[in-house]
Tab-separated table of C-alpha atoms and ligand atoms in Angstrom:
chain	number	residue	atom	x	y	z
A	7	MET	CA	26.367	-122.980	245.524
A	8	SER	CA	28.680	-121.606	248.160
A	9	LEU	CA	28.976	-124.534	250.547
A	10	ASP	CA	32.041	-126.775	250.278
A	11	VAL	CA	31.695	-129.988	252.330
A	12	HIS	CA	34.510	-132.249	253.575
A	13	LEU	CA	33.870	-135.602	255.256
A	14	VAL	CA	36.137	-136.324	258.215
A	15	PRO	CA	36.164	-139.924	259.539
A	16	LEU	CA	35.854	-140.024	263.349
A	17	LEU	CA	35.854	-142.880	265.868
A	18	GLN	CA	34.874	-146.234	264.321
A	19	ASP	CA	32.446	-145.254	261.590
A	20	ASN	CA	31.281	-141.685	262.250
A	21	TYR	CA	31.684	-138.788	259.872
A	22	GLY	CA	32.016	-135.243	261.069
A	23	HIS	CA	31.426	-132.719	258.320
A	24	LEU	CA	33.565	-129.654	257.798
A	25	ILE	CA	31.551	-127.076	255.870
A	26	LEU	CA	33.240	-124.097	254.274
A	27	ASP	CA	31.716	-120.950	252.874
A	28	ARG	CA	34.721	-119.507	251.091
A	29	ALA	CA	32.789	-116.488	249.804
A	30	ALA	CA	32.039	-115.412	253.357
A	31	GLY	CA	35.291	-116.784	254.788
A	32	VAL	CA	33.754	-118.972	257.501
A	33	ALA	CA	33.814	-122.642	258.468
A	34	GLY	CA	31.353	-124.847	260.336
A	35	ILE	CA	31.476	-128.372	261.701
A	36	VAL	CA	28.496	-130.736	261.837
A	37	ASP	CA	28.252	-133.413	264.579
A	38	PRO	CA	31.809	-133.563	265.924
A	39	ALA	CA	32.259	-136.892	267.704
A	40	ALA	CA	35.818	-135.782	268.449
A	41	ALA	CA	37.698	-132.500	268.175
A	42	GLU	CA	41.261	-133.271	267.096
A	43	PRO	CA	40.621	-134.654	263.585
A	44	MET	CA	38.150	-131.833	262.946
A	45	LEU	CA	40.689	-129.204	264.044
A	46	ALA	CA	43.308	-130.812	261.780
A	47	ALA	CA	40.901	-130.683	258.814
A	48	LEU	CA	39.976	-127.093	259.664
A	49	ALA	CA	43.641	-126.058	259.787
A	50	GLN	CA	44.126	-127.155	256.173
A	51	HIS	CA	41.724	-124.469	254.981
A	52	GLY	CA	42.658	-121.462	257.075
A	53	LEU	CA	39.111	-120.343	257.799
A	54	PRO	CA	37.803	-119.474	261.267
A	55	LEU	CA	35.317	-121.887	262.839
A	56	ALA	CA	32.125	-119.898	263.322
A	57	TRP	CA	29.629	-122.624	264.239
A	58	VAL	CA	29.251	-126.209	265.364
A	59	LEU	CA	25.948	-127.622	264.119
A	60	VAL	CA	24.425	-130.432	266.203
A	61	THR	CA	21.670	-132.775	264.996
A	62	HIS	CA	21.049	-134.655	268.255
A	63	HIS	CA	22.328	-135.294	271.747
A	64	HIS	CA	24.223	-138.594	271.370
A	65	THR	CA	27.826	-138.554	272.553
A	66	ASP	CA	29.188	-139.534	269.148
A	67	HIS	CA	27.733	-136.284	267.772
A	68	VAL	CA	28.567	-133.832	270.546
A	69	GLY	CA	31.745	-135.244	272.139
A	70	GLY	CA	34.067	-132.810	270.390
A	71	ILE	CA	32.158	-129.658	271.260
A	72	PRO	CA	33.939	-128.580	274.485
A	73	ALA	CA	37.407	-128.879	272.942
A	74	LEU	CA	36.321	-127.168	269.706
A	75	ARG	CA	34.785	-124.333	271.664
A	76	ALA	CA	37.875	-123.960	273.851
A	77	ALA	CA	40.213	-124.024	270.843
A	78	THR	CA	38.275	-121.673	268.561
A	79	GLY	CA	35.598	-119.756	270.478
A	80	CYS	CA	32.966	-121.088	268.048
A	81	LYS	CA	29.238	-121.026	268.780
A	82	VAL	CA	26.950	-124.038	268.859
A	83	VAL	CA	23.518	-124.438	267.214
A	84	GLY	CA	21.210	-127.381	267.814
A	85	PRO	CA	17.682	-128.622	268.433
A	86	ARG	CA	15.386	-126.556	270.606
A	87	ALA	CA	13.449	-129.676	271.579
A	88	ASP	CA	16.602	-131.134	273.144
A	89	GLN	CA	18.383	-128.080	274.467
A	90	GLN	CA	18.491	-129.452	278.047
A	91	ARG	CA	20.444	-132.491	276.845
A	92	ILE	CA	22.994	-130.569	274.765
A	93	PRO	CA	24.982	-128.422	277.147
A	94	GLY	CA	26.298	-125.115	275.915
A	95	LEU	CA	23.972	-124.428	272.994
A	96	ASP	CA	24.231	-120.788	271.915
A	97	LEU	CA	21.303	-121.042	269.527
A	98	ALA	CA	18.377	-123.470	269.727
A	99	LEU	CA	16.210	-123.835	266.617
A	100	GLY	CA	13.128	-125.798	265.637
A	101	ASP	CA	11.163	-126.867	262.605
A	102	GLY	CA	11.034	-124.383	259.738
A	103	GLU	CA	13.416	-121.856	261.265
A	104	ARG	CA	16.342	-120.648	259.191
A	105	PHE	CA	19.948	-120.828	260.364
A	106	ALA	CA	22.192	-118.187	258.761
A	107	PHE	CA	25.679	-119.430	257.929
A	108	GLY	CA	28.094	-117.134	256.103
A	109	SER	CA	26.521	-116.125	252.806
A	110	THR	CA	24.074	-119.018	252.843
A	111	SER	CA	21.554	-120.575	255.228
A	112	ALA	CA	19.827	-123.802	256.226
A	113	VAL	CA	16.230	-124.630	256.983
A	114	VAL	CA	15.941	-126.602	260.222
A	115	LEU	CA	13.737	-129.687	259.956
A	116	ASP	CA	12.452	-131.500	263.047
A	117	VAL	CA	13.051	-135.184	262.281
A	118	PRO	CA	12.314	-137.148	265.494
A	119	GLY	CA	12.458	-140.941	265.677
A	120	HIS	CA	16.054	-141.926	266.420
A	121	THR	CA	15.909	-139.420	269.279
A	122	SER	CA	12.956	-137.267	270.242
A	123	GLY	CA	14.721	-133.965	269.583
A	124	HIS	CA	16.595	-134.759	266.363
A	125	ILE	CA	16.903	-132.053	263.694
A	126	ALA	CA	18.338	-131.898	260.188
A	127	PHE	CA	19.961	-128.889	258.522
A	128	TRP	CA	18.758	-128.459	254.928
A	129	PHE	CA	20.922	-126.002	252.988
A	130	ASP	CA	18.308	-125.544	250.297
A	131	GLN	CA	20.308	-123.121	248.133
A	132	ASP	CA	23.294	-125.495	248.261
A	133	GLN	CA	21.254	-128.676	247.717
A	134	ALA	CA	22.615	-130.425	250.797
A	135	VAL	CA	21.060	-131.908	253.930
A	136	PHE	CA	22.846	-132.952	257.123
A	137	CYS	CA	20.542	-135.521	258.659
A	138	GLY	CA	22.575	-136.996	261.541
A	139	ASP	CA	21.286	-140.471	262.441
A	140	THR	CA	17.748	-140.104	261.083
A	141	LEU	CA	18.458	-141.178	257.509
A	142	PHE	CA	21.418	-143.299	256.459
A	143	SER	CA	22.220	-144.420	252.963
A	144	LEU	CA	20.099	-147.560	252.454
A	145	GLY	CA	18.932	-147.354	256.070
A	146	CYS	CA	17.773	-145.241	258.980
A	147	GLY	CA	18.759	-144.843	262.618
A	148	ARG	CA	17.558	-147.120	265.364
A	149	MET	CA	14.287	-146.011	266.926
A	150	PHE	CA	15.616	-145.257	270.420
A	151	GLU	CA	13.179	-142.559	271.534
A	152	GLY	CA	10.551	-142.053	268.870
A	153	THR	CA	7.456	-143.826	267.610
A	154	PRO	CA	6.766	-145.293	264.168
A	155	PRO	CA	4.401	-142.431	263.181
A	156	GLN	CA	7.061	-139.881	264.191
A	157	PHE	CA	9.880	-141.682	262.426
A	158	TRP	CA	7.899	-142.323	259.246
A	159	GLY	CA	6.848	-138.666	259.248
A	160	SER	CA	10.492	-137.613	259.529
A	161	LEU	CA	11.582	-139.903	256.700
A	162	ALA	CA	8.677	-138.724	254.544
A	163	LYS	CA	9.765	-135.130	255.178
A	164	LEU	CA	13.328	-135.899	254.062
A	165	ARG	CA	12.089	-137.950	251.099
A	166	ALA	CA	10.123	-134.908	249.898
A	167	LEU	CA	13.255	-132.755	249.515
A	168	PRO	CA	14.410	-132.137	245.930
A	169	PRO	CA	15.930	-135.330	244.463
A	170	GLU	CA	19.273	-133.679	243.685
A	171	THR	CA	19.780	-132.832	247.398
A	172	ARG	CA	23.043	-134.384	248.636
A	173	VAL	CA	22.531	-136.459	251.790
A	174	TYR	CA	25.290	-136.203	254.391
A	175	CYS	CA	24.712	-138.885	257.042
A	176	ALA	CA	26.762	-139.181	260.210
A	177	HIS	CA	27.826	-142.840	259.793
A	178	GLU	CA	29.374	-145.083	257.155
A	179	TYR	CA	26.777	-147.851	257.442
A	180	THR	CA	25.875	-148.230	253.764
A	181	ALA	CA	27.401	-151.665	253.138
A	182	SER	CA	25.814	-153.311	256.172
A	183	ASN	CA	22.505	-151.510	255.526
A	184	GLY	CA	22.707	-152.822	251.975
A	185	ARG	CA	22.636	-156.447	253.138
A	186	PHE	CA	19.288	-155.852	254.833
A	187	ALA	CA	18.003	-153.766	251.902
A	188	ARG	CA	18.745	-156.629	249.520
A	189	SER	CA	16.812	-159.037	251.768
A	190	VAL	CA	13.590	-157.021	251.424
A	191	ASP	CA	14.037	-155.361	248.005
A	192	GLY	CA	16.359	-157.694	246.107
A	193	ASP	CA	14.524	-157.360	242.785
A	194	ASN	CA	15.113	-153.599	242.662
A	195	PRO	CA	17.663	-152.929	239.887
A	196	ASP	CA	18.518	-149.492	241.283
A	197	LEU	CA	19.375	-151.107	244.618
A	198	LEU	CA	21.537	-153.775	242.976
A	199	ALA	CA	23.418	-151.104	241.015
A	200	ARG	CA	23.946	-149.078	244.193
A	201	LEU	CA	25.257	-152.169	246.015
A	202	ASP	CA	27.805	-152.671	243.237
A	203	ASP	CA	28.900	-149.035	243.610
A	204	VAL	CA	29.110	-149.397	247.397
A	205	ALA	CA	31.253	-152.544	247.167
A	206	ARG	CA	33.599	-150.817	244.714
A	207	LEU	CA	33.906	-147.675	246.856
A	208	ARG	CA	34.535	-149.609	250.072
A	209	ALA	CA	37.151	-151.798	248.391
A	210	LEU	CA	38.965	-148.557	247.560
A	211	GLY	CA	38.501	-147.279	251.124
A	212	GLN	CA	36.267	-144.473	249.817
A	213	PRO	CA	33.143	-143.101	251.531
A	214	THR	CA	29.779	-144.085	250.080
A	215	LEU	CA	28.505	-140.619	250.956
A	216	PRO	CA	27.098	-138.215	250.152
A	217	SER	CA	24.123	-139.975	248.683
A	218	THR	CA	21.224	-138.041	247.192
A	219	ILE	CA	17.557	-137.893	248.092
A	220	GLY	CA	16.729	-139.217	244.620
A	221	LEU	CA	19.016	-142.229	245.034
A	222	GLU	CA	17.673	-142.974	248.522
A	223	ARG	CA	14.100	-142.723	247.264
A	224	ARG	CA	14.867	-145.413	244.709
A	225	THR	CA	16.973	-147.705	246.907
A	226	ASN	CA	16.427	-147.181	250.663
A	227	PRO	CA	13.836	-149.673	251.973
A	228	PHE	CA	12.892	-147.347	254.840
A	229	LEU	CA	11.833	-144.705	252.306
A	230	ARG	CA	9.984	-147.419	250.377
A	231	ALA	CA	7.667	-148.732	253.117
A	232	ASP	CA	4.783	-147.696	250.856
A	233	VAL	CA	6.048	-149.766	247.917
A	234	PRO	CA	3.938	-152.974	247.778
A	235	SER	CA	6.804	-155.430	247.223
A	236	VAL	CA	8.862	-153.942	250.086
A	237	ALA	CA	5.925	-153.933	252.522
A	238	ARG	CA	5.044	-157.521	251.537
A	239	ALA	CA	8.596	-158.631	252.328
A	240	VAL	CA	7.897	-157.875	256.002
A	241	GLU	CA	4.289	-159.121	255.814
A	242	ALA	CA	2.872	-155.603	255.918
A	243	ASP	CA	0.562	-153.574	253.698
A	244	ALA	CA	1.938	-150.693	251.626
A	245	ALA	CA	-1.357	-148.868	252.137
A	246	ASP	CA	-0.377	-148.540	255.815
A	247	PRO	CA	3.204	-147.265	255.520
A	248	ILE	CA	3.580	-146.507	259.237
A	249	THR	CA	2.952	-150.146	260.130
A	250	ALA	CA	5.124	-151.272	257.213
A	251	PHE	CA	7.921	-148.945	258.363
A	252	ALA	CA	7.651	-150.324	261.918
A	253	ALA	CA	7.849	-153.888	260.571
A	254	LEU	CA	10.914	-152.984	258.479
A	255	ARG	CA	12.589	-151.380	261.494
A	256	ARG	CA	11.904	-154.462	263.652
A	257	ALA	CA	13.166	-156.774	260.908
A	258	LYS	CA	16.358	-154.729	260.565
A	259	ASP	CA	16.915	-154.833	264.352
A	260	ARG	CA	16.808	-158.645	264.183
A	261	PHE	CA	18.781	-158.958	260.940
A	262	GLN	CA	22.151	-160.676	261.109
B	303	ZN	ZN1	22.555	-141.079	267.380
């Protein structure tokens, strides 16, 4: 594994990710809501910023790009399906294409649902995925632009990655997601153990991320829409996971 990942808290609850390939001597930044904290983190490592990687068009993922570009001359890679909404993309990629970064590379996955043009970067050799606002630990993004079949398809695609894959989400939402997860999957011992870990980490002011695909498969209700007890909790049928996912998403939107 050549990728070294640093979480940088931004704004209220965003994470930007500083990714370092020390073997190749290059740095990247994923989803910079703001530039200054990312530049400060970058300066600690003394590597040039080669790329900003963008998962989707929302301001809290692209806001830092102009200042990062002006300060470093970096290039920007993002979703082909949304290139009109992300000004200044140097490289637009879509599903299945490979993005070369230093001595390693990522497979681009189209994961629409939160937005219509959302992508994830799966560094398969490094066992890491940067999934923006599609998948959160114990949750998923709001369905602003997509449809339930799209969103379920995206989550199923992420769920199928190797279980050891580290999941780098763009927000620290795990504790609040966990309250909803418990309401629909409260008999799940893996979820209860994760909630204990989350409470301990947050009490220490530590991030709950990265998670792993394996852990999310066992604990995230939105990846468990096809588990009978989870589907029943929202009066849906696990045999129809798209409808069960949609019911879970609606229930979460109403959850206090
Ligand atoms: Zn977003």
